[in-house]
mmCIF file of C-alpha atoms in Angstrom:
data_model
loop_
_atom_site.group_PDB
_atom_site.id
_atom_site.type_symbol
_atom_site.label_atom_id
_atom_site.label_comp_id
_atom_site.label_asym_id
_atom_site.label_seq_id
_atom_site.Cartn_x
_atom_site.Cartn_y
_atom_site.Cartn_z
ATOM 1 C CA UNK A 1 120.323 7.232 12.036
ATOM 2 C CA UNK A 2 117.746 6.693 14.488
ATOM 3 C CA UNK A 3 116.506 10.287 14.331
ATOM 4 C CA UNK A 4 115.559 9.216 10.268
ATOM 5 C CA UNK A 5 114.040 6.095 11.173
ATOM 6 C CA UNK A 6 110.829 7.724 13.333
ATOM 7 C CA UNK A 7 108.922 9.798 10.559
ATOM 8 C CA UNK A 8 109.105 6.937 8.287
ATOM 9 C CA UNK A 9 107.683 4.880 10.268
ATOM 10 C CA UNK A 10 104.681 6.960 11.280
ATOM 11 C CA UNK A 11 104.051 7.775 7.678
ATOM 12 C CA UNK A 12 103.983 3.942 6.867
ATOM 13 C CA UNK A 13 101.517 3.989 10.023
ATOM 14 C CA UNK A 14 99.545 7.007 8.267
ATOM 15 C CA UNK A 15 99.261 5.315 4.616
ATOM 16 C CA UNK A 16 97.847 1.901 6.007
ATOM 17 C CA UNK A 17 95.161 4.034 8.094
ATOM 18 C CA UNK A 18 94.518 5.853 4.912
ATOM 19 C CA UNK A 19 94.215 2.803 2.645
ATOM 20 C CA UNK A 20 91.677 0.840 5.658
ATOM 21 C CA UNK A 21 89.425 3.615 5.484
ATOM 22 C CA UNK A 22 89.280 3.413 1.731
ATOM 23 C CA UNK A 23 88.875 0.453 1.500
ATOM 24 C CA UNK A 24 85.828 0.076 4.925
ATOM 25 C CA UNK A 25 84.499 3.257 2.522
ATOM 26 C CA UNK A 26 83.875 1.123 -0.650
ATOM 27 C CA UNK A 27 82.828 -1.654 1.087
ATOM 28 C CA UNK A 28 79.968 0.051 1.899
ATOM 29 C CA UNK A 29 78.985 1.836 -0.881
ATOM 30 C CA UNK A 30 78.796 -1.837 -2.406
ATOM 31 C CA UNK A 31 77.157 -2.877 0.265
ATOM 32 C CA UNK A 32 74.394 0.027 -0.226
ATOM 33 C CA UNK A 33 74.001 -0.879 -3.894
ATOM 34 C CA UNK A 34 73.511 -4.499 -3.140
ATOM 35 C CA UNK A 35 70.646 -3.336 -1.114
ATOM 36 C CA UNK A 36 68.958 -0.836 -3.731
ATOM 37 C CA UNK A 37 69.606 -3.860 -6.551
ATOM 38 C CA UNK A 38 67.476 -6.115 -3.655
ATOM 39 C CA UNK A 39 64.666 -3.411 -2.793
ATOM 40 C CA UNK A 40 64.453 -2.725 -6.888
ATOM 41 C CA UNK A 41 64.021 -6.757 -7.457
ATOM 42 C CA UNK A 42 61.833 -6.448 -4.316
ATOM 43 C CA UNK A 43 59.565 -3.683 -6.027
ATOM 44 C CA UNK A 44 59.356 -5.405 -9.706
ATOM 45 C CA UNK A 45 58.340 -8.278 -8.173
ATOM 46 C CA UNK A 46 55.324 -6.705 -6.050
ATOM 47 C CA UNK A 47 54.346 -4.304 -9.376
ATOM 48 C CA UNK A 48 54.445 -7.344 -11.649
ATOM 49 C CA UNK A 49 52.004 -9.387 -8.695
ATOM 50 C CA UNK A 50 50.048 -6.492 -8.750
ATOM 51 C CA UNK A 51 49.409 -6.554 -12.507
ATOM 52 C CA UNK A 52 48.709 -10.270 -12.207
ATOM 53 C CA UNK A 53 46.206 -9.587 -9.712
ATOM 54 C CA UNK A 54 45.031 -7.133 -11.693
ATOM 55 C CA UNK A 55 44.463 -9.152 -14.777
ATOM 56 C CA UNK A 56 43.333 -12.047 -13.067
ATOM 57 C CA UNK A 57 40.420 -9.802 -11.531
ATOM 58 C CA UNK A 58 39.544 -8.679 -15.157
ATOM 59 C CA UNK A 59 39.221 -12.005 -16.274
ATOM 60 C CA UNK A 60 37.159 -12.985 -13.552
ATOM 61 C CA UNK A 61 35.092 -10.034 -14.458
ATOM 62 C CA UNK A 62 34.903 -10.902 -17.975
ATOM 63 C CA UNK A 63 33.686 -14.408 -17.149
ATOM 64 C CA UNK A 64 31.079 -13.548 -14.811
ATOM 65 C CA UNK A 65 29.766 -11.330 -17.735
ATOM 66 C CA UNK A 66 30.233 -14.023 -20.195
ATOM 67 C CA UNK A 67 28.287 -16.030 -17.709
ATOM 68 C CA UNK A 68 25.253 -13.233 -17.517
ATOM 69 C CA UNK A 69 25.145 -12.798 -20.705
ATOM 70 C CA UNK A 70 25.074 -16.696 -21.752
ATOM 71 C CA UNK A 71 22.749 -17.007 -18.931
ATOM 72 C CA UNK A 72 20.246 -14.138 -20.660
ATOM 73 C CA UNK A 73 20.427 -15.950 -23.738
ATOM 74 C CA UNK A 74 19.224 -19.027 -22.023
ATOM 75 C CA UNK A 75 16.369 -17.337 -20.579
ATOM 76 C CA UNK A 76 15.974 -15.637 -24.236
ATOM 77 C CA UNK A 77 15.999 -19.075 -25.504
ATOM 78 C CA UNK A 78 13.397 -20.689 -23.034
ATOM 79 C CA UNK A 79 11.103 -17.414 -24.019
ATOM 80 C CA UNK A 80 11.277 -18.534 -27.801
ATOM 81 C CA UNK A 81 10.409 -21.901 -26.661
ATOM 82 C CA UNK A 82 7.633 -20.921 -24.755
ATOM 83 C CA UNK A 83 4.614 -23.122 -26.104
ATOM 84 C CA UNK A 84 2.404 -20.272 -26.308
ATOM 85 C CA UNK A 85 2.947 -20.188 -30.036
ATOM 86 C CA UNK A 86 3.655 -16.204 -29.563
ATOM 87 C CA UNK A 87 6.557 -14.444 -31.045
ATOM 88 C CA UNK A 88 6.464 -11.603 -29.019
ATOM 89 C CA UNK A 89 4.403 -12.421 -25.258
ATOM 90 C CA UNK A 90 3.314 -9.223 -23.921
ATOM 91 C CA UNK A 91 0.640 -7.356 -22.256
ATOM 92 C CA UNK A 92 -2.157 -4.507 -22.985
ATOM 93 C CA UNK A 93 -3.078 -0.995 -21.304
ATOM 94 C CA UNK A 94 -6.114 -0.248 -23.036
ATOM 95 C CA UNK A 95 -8.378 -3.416 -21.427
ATOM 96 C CA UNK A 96 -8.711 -4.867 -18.136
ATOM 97 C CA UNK A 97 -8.028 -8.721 -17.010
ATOM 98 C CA UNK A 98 -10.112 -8.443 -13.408
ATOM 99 C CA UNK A 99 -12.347 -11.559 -13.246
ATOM 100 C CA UNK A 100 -15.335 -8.836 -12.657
ATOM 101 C CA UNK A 101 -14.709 -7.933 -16.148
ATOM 102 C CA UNK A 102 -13.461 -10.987 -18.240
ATOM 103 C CA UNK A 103 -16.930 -12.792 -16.586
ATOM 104 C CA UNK A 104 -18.720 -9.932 -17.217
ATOM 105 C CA UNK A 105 -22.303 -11.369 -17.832
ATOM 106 C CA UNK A 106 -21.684 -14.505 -16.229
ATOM 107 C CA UNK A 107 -23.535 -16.664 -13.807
ATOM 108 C CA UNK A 108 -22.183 -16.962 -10.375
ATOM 109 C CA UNK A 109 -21.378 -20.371 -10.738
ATOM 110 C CA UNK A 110 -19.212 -19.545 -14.548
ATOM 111 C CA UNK A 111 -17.523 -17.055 -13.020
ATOM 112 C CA UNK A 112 -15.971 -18.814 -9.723
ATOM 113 C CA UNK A 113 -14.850 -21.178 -12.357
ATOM 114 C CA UNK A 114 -12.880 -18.724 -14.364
ATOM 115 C CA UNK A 115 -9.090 -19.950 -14.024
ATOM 116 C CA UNK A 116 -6.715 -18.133 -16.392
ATOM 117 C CA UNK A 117 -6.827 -15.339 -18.984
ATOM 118 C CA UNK A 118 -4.272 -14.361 -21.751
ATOM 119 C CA UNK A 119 -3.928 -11.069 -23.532
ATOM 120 C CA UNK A 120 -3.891 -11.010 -27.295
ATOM 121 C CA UNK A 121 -0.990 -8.853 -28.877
ATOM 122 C CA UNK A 122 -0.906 -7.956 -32.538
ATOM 123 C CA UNK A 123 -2.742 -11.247 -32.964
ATOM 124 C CA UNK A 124 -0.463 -13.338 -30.794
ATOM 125 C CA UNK A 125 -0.926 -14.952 -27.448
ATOM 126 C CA UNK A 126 0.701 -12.706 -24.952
ATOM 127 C CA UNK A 127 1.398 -12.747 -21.151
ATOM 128 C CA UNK A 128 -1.037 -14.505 -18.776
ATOM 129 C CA UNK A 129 -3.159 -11.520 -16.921
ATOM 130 C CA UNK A 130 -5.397 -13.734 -14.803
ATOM 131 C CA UNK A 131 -4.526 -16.966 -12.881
ATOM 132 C CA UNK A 132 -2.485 -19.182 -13.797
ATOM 133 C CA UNK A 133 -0.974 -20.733 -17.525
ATOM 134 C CA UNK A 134 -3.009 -23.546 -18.255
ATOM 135 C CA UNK A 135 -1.824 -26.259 -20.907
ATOM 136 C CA UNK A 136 -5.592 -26.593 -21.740
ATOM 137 C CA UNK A 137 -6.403 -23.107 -22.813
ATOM 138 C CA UNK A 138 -3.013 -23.025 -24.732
ATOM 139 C CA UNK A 139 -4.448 -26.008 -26.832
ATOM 140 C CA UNK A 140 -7.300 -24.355 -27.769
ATOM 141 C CA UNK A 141 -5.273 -21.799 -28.801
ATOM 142 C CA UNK A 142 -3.176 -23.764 -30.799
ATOM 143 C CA UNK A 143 -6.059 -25.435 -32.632
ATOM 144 C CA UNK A 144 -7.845 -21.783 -33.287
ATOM 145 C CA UNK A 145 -4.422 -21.407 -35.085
ATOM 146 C CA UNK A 146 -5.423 -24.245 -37.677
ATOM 147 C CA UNK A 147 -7.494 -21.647 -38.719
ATOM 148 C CA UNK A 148 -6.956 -18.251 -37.684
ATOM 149 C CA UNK A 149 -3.824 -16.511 -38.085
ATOM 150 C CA UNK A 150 -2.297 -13.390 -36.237
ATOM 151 C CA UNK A 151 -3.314 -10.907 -39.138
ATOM 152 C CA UNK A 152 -7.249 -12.491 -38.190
ATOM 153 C CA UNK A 153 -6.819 -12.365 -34.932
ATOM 154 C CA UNK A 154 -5.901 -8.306 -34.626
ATOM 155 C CA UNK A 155 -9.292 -7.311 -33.387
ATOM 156 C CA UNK A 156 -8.749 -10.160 -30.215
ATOM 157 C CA UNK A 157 -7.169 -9.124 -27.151
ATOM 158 C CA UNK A 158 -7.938 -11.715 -24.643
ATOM 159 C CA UNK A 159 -8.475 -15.560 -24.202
ATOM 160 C CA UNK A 160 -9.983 -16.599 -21.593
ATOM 161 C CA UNK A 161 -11.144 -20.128 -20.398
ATOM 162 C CA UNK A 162 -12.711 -21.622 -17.430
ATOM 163 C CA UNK A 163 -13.536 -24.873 -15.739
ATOM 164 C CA UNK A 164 -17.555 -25.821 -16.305
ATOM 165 C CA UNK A 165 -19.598 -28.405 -14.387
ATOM 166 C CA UNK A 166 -20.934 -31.109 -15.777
ATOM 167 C CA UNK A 167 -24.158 -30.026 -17.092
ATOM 168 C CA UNK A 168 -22.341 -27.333 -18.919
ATOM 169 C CA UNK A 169 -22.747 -27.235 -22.572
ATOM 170 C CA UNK A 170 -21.135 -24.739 -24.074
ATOM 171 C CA UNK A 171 -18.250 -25.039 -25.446
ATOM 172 C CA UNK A 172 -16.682 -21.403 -26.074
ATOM 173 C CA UNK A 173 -18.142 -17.744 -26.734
ATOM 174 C CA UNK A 174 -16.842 -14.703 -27.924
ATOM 175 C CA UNK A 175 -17.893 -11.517 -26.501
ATOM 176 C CA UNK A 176 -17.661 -8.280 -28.252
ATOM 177 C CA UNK A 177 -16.393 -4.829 -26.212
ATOM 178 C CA UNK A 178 -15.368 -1.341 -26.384
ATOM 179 C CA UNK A 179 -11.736 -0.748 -25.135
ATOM 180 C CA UNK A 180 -10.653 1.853 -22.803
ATOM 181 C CA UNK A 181 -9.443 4.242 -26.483
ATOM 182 C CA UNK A 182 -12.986 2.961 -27.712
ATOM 183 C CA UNK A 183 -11.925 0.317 -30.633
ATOM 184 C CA UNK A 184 -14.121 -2.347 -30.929
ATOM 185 C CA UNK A 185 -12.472 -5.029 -29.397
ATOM 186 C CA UNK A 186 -13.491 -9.019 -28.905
ATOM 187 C CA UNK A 187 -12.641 -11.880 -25.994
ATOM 188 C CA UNK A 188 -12.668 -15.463 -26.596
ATOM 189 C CA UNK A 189 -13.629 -17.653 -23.565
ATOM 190 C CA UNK A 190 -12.821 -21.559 -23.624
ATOM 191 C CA UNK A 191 -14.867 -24.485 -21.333
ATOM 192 C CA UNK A 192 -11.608 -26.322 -20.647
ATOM 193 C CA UNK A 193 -13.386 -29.314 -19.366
ATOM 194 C CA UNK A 194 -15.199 -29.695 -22.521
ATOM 195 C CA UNK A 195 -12.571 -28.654 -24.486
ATOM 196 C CA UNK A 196 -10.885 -31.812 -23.450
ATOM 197 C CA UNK A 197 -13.401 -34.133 -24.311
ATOM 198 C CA UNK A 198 -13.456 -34.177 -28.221
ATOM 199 C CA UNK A 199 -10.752 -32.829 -30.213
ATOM 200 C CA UNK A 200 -13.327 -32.657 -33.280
ATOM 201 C CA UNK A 201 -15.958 -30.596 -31.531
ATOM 202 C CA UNK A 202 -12.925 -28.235 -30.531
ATOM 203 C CA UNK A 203 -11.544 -27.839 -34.184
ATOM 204 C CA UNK A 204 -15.225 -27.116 -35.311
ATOM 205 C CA UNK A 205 -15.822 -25.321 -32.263
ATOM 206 C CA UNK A 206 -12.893 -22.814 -32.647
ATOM 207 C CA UNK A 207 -13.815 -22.437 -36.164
ATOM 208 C CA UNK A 208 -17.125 -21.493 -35.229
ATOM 209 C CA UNK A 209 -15.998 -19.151 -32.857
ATOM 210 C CA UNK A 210 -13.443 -17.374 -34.883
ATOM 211 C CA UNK A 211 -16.121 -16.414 -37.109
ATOM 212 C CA UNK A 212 -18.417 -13.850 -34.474
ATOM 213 C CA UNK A 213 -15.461 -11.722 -34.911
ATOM 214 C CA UNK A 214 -14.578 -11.965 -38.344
ATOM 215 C CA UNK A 215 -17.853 -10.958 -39.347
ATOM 216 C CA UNK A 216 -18.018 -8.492 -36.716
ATOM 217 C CA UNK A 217 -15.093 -6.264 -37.341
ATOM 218 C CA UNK A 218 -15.272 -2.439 -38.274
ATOM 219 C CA UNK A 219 -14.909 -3.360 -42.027
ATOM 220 C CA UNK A 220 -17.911 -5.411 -41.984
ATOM 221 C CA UNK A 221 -20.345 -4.223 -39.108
ATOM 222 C CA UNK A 222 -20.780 -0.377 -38.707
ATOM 223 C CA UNK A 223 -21.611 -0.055 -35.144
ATOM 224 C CA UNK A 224 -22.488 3.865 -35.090
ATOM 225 C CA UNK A 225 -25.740 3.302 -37.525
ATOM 226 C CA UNK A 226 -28.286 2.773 -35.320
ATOM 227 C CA UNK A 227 -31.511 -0.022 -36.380
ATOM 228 C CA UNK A 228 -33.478 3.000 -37.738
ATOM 229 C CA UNK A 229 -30.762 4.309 -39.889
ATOM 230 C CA UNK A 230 -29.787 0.581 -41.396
ATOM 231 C CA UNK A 231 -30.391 -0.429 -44.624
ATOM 232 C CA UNK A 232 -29.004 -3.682 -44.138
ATOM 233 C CA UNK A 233 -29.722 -5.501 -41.182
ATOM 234 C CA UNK A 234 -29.066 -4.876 -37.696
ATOM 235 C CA UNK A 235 -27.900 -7.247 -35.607
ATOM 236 C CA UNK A 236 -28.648 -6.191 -32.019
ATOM 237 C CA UNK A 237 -24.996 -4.210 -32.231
ATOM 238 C CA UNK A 238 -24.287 -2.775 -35.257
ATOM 239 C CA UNK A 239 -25.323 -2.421 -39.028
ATOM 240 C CA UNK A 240 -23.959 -4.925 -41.730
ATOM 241 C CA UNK A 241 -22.326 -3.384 -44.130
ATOM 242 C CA UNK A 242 -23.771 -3.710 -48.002
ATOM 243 C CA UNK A 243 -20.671 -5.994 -49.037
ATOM 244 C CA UNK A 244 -19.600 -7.464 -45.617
ATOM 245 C CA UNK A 245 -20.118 -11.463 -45.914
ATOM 246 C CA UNK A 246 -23.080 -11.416 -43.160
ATOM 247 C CA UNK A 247 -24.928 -9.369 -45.418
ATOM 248 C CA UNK A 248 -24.223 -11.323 -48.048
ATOM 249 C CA UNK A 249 -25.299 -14.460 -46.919
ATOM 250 C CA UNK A 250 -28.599 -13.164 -45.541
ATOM 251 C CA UNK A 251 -29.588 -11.932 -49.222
ATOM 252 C CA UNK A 252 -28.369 -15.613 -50.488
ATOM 253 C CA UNK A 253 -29.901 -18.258 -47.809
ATOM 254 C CA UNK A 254 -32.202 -15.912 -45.090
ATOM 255 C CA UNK A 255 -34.273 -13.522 -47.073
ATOM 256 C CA UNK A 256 -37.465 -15.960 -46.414
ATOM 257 C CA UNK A 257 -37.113 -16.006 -43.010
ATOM 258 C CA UNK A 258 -35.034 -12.513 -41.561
ATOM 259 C CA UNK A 259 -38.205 -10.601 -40.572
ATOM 260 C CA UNK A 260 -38.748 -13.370 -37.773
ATOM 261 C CA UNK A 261 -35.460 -12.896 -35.954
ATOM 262 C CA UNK A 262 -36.138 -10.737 -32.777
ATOM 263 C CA UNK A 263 -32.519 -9.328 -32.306
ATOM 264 C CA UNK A 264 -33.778 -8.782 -28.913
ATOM 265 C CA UNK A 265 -34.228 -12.432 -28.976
ATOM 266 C CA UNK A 266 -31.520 -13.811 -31.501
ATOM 267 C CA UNK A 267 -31.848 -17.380 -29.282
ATOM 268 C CA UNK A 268 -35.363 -18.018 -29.628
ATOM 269 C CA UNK A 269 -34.804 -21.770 -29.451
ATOM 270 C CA UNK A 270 -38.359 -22.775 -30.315
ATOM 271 C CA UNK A 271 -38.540 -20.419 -33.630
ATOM 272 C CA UNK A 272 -35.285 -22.166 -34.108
ATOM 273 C CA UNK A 273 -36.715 -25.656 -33.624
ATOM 274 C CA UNK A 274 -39.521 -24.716 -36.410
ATOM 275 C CA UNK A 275 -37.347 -23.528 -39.026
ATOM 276 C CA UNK A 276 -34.834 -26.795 -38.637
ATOM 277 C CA UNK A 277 -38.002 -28.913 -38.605
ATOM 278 C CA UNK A 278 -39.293 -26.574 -41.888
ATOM 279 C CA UNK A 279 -36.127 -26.738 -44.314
ATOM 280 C CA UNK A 280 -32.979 -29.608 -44.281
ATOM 281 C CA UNK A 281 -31.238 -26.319 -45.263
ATOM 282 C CA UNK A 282 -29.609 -25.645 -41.725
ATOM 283 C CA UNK A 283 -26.946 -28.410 -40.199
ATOM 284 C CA UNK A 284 -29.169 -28.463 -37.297
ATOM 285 C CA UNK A 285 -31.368 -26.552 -35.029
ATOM 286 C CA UNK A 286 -28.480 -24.254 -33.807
ATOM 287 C CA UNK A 287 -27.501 -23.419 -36.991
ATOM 288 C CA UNK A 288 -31.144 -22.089 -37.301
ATOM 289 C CA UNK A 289 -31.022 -19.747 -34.812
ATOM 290 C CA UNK A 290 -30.091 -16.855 -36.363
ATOM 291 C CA UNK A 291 -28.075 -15.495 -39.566
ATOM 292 C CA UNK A 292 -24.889 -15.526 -37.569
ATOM 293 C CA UNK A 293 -25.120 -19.082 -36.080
ATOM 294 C CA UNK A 294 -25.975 -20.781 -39.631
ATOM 295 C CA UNK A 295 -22.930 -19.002 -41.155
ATOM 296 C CA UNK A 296 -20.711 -20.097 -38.275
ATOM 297 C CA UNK A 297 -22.034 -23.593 -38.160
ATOM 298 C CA UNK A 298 -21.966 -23.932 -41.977
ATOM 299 C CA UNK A 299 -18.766 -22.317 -42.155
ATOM 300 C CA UNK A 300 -16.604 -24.790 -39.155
ATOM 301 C CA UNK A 301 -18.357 -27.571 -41.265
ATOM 302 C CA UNK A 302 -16.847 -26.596 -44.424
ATOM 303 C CA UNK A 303 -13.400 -25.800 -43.473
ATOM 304 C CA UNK A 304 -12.833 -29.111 -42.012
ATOM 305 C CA UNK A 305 -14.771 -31.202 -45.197
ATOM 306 C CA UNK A 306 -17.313 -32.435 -42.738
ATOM 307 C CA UNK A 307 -20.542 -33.601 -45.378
ATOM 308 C CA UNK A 308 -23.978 -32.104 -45.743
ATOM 309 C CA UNK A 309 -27.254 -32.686 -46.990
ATOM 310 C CA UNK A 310 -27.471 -31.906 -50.940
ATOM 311 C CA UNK A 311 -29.608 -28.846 -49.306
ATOM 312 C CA UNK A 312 -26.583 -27.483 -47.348
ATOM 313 C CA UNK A 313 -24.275 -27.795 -50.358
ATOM 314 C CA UNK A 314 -25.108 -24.316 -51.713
ATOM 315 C CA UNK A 315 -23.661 -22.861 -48.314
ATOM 316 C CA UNK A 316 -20.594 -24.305 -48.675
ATOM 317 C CA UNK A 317 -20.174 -23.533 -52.399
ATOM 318 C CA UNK A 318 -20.604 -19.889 -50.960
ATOM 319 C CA UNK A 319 -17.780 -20.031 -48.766
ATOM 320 C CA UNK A 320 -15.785 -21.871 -52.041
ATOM 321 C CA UNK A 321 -16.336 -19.150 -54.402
ATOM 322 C CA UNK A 322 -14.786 -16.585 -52.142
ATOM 323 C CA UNK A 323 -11.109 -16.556 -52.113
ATOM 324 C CA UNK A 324 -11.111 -14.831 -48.518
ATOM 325 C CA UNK A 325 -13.175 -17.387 -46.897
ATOM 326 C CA UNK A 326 -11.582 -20.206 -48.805
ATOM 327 C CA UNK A 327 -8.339 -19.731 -47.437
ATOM 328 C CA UNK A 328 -9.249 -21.089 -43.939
ATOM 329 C CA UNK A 329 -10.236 -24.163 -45.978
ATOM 330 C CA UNK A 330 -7.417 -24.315 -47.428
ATOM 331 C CA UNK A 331 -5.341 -24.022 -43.969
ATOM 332 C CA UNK A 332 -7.217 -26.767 -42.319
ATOM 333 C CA UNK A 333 -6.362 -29.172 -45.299
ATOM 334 C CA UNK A 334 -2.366 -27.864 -45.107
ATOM 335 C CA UNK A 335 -2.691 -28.785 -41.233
ATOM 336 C CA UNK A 336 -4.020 -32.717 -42.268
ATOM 337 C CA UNK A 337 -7.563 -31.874 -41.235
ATOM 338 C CA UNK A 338 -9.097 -31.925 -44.781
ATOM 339 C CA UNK A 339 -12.109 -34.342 -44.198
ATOM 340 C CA UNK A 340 -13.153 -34.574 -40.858
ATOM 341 C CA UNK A 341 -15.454 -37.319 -39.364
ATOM 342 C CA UNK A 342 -18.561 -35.343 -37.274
ATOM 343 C CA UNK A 343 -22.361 -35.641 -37.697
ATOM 344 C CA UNK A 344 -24.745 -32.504 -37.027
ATOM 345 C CA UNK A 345 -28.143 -33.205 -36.336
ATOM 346 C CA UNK A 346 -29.836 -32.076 -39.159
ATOM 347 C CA UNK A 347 -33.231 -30.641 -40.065
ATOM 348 C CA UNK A 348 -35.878 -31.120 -42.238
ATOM 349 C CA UNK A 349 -37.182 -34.276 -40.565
#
């Protein structure tokens, strides 16, 4: 019996070994898919932070554009504002700003004074190209726009202005020039100090001003006929032309006394005295100066309604009967300057 008993035992001993390892053997293959489930969970989670990262670094991107570009718009904005009354500020190639060349002409003491200069663009006032922006000189801009507008303005490229002493009294010029491509070109210069002193001698003075280059542009002054070729009159630079408005007015109110203007002495002050002291025709001794002075005097006094003598009337009826020079009449009364208080000096007395 015993001899039966052995070899059963020892395969009951065999069977339990057999069934441990099997079951150690599972154990760990559970154990090692526990881990991979843990490392895969692991690597989800560090993909989807990455993504979040990822996004959040777009949209800080995107917000630090939407900031530059909100921020350009701003500035775009503040340019609109800009009170320069100019659509489109810019500068110019074809003229120089140096102060040796926007005082060109000047005394010593006018040209230390210069402070700031603007370049005219299409009409508009552009970027500042000398000094610095003065509020001053961008009012007397502002109040040549009562009169002028861009499409009058063209043949302007710069705007000057500068700080006078006390004695000084005058109150702008214009100054005509050949540009670097050789168009006729014009600057406007501004004494800021007496600018600020009367807005009503500005507004007539601008007016004034405005016309030396409207009457002086290529359509109505030929400056490549020289005195001996003109059949008009020459006016120190250039030949009227036969239906310009200077020449014009010279046939209607100067044919008595043309042939006593020097034009290389259009400022003869005492033949200017004799004429205003001759004829209540002329607002005032200036005005008799020359043909250009008496049509810019006559002219700022009849865009802004100021009243003349019943001698001065036919000037203004000139400027009334033209639909081109009535406009700027028109202009000043749309801006609420229709009858303006001012007294010139007269003549004929």
């Amino acid at each position: 019996m015993r001899a039966l008993r052995i070899p059963f035992l020892l395969t009951l001993l065999l069977l339990s070994t057999m069934l441990l390892l099997v079951a150690c053997g599972g154990g760990d293959d559970e154990e090692e898919d526990g881990e991979d489930v843990v490392a895969a969970e692991q690597a989800d989670s560090t993909t989807e932070a990455s993504a979040t990262d990822a996004r959040e670094d777009v949209d800080a991107s995107a917000t630090a554009t939407d900031e530059a570009d909100a921020d350009e718009a701003d500035a775009e904005d503040k340019d609109e504002d800009r009170p320069l009354d100019a659509a489109v500020p810019g500068s110019r190639e074809d003229v120089s700003c140096a102060l040796e060349d926007i005082a060109a002409g000047q005394s010593a003491d006018v040209i230390d004074a210069f402070t700031s200069a603007y370049f005219v663009v299409d009409g508009k006032l552009g970027a500042i190209c000398f000094g610095e922006e003065d509020p001053r000189l961008v009012h007397a801009w502002e109040v040549l726009g009562v009169v002028a507008t861009a499409d009058d303005l063209g043949d302007l490229v710069l705007f000057a202005g500068y700080d006078a002493g006390p004695d000084g009294d005058t109150l702008a010029y214009v100054s005509p020039f050949d540009s670097y491509d050789g168009a006729n070109v014009f600057q406007m210069t501004v004494n800021l100090n007496a600018s600020e002193a009367d807005e009503t001698e500005l507004l007539l003075t601008m007016a004034h001003e405005f016309t030396h280059i409207y009457t002086a542009t290529t359509p109505q002054l030929d400056r490549e006929t020289d005195a001996e070729a003109c059949d008009t009159y020459f006016e120190g630079n250039g030949c009227y032309e036969d239906d310009s408005f200077m020449w014009a007015w010279i046939e209607a109110f100067w044919s008595d006394y043309i042939d006593e203007i020097d034009v290389d002495n259009q400022d003869d002050q005492g033949a200017a005295d004799d004429r205003c002291a001759a004829s209540p025709e002329f607002l005032g001794a200036y005005a008799a100066t020359n043909p250009e002075e008496d049509f810019a005097e006559s002219f700022a006094a009849y865009v802004f309604g100021v009243p003349g003598s019943p001698e001065v009337e036919p000037k203004f009826d000139f400027f009334d009967g033209n639909p081109s020079l009535r406009v700027f009449r028109d202009r000043a009364v749309a801006a609420g300057h229709a009858n303006v208080t001012y007294s010139f000096d007269g003549c004929g007395f």
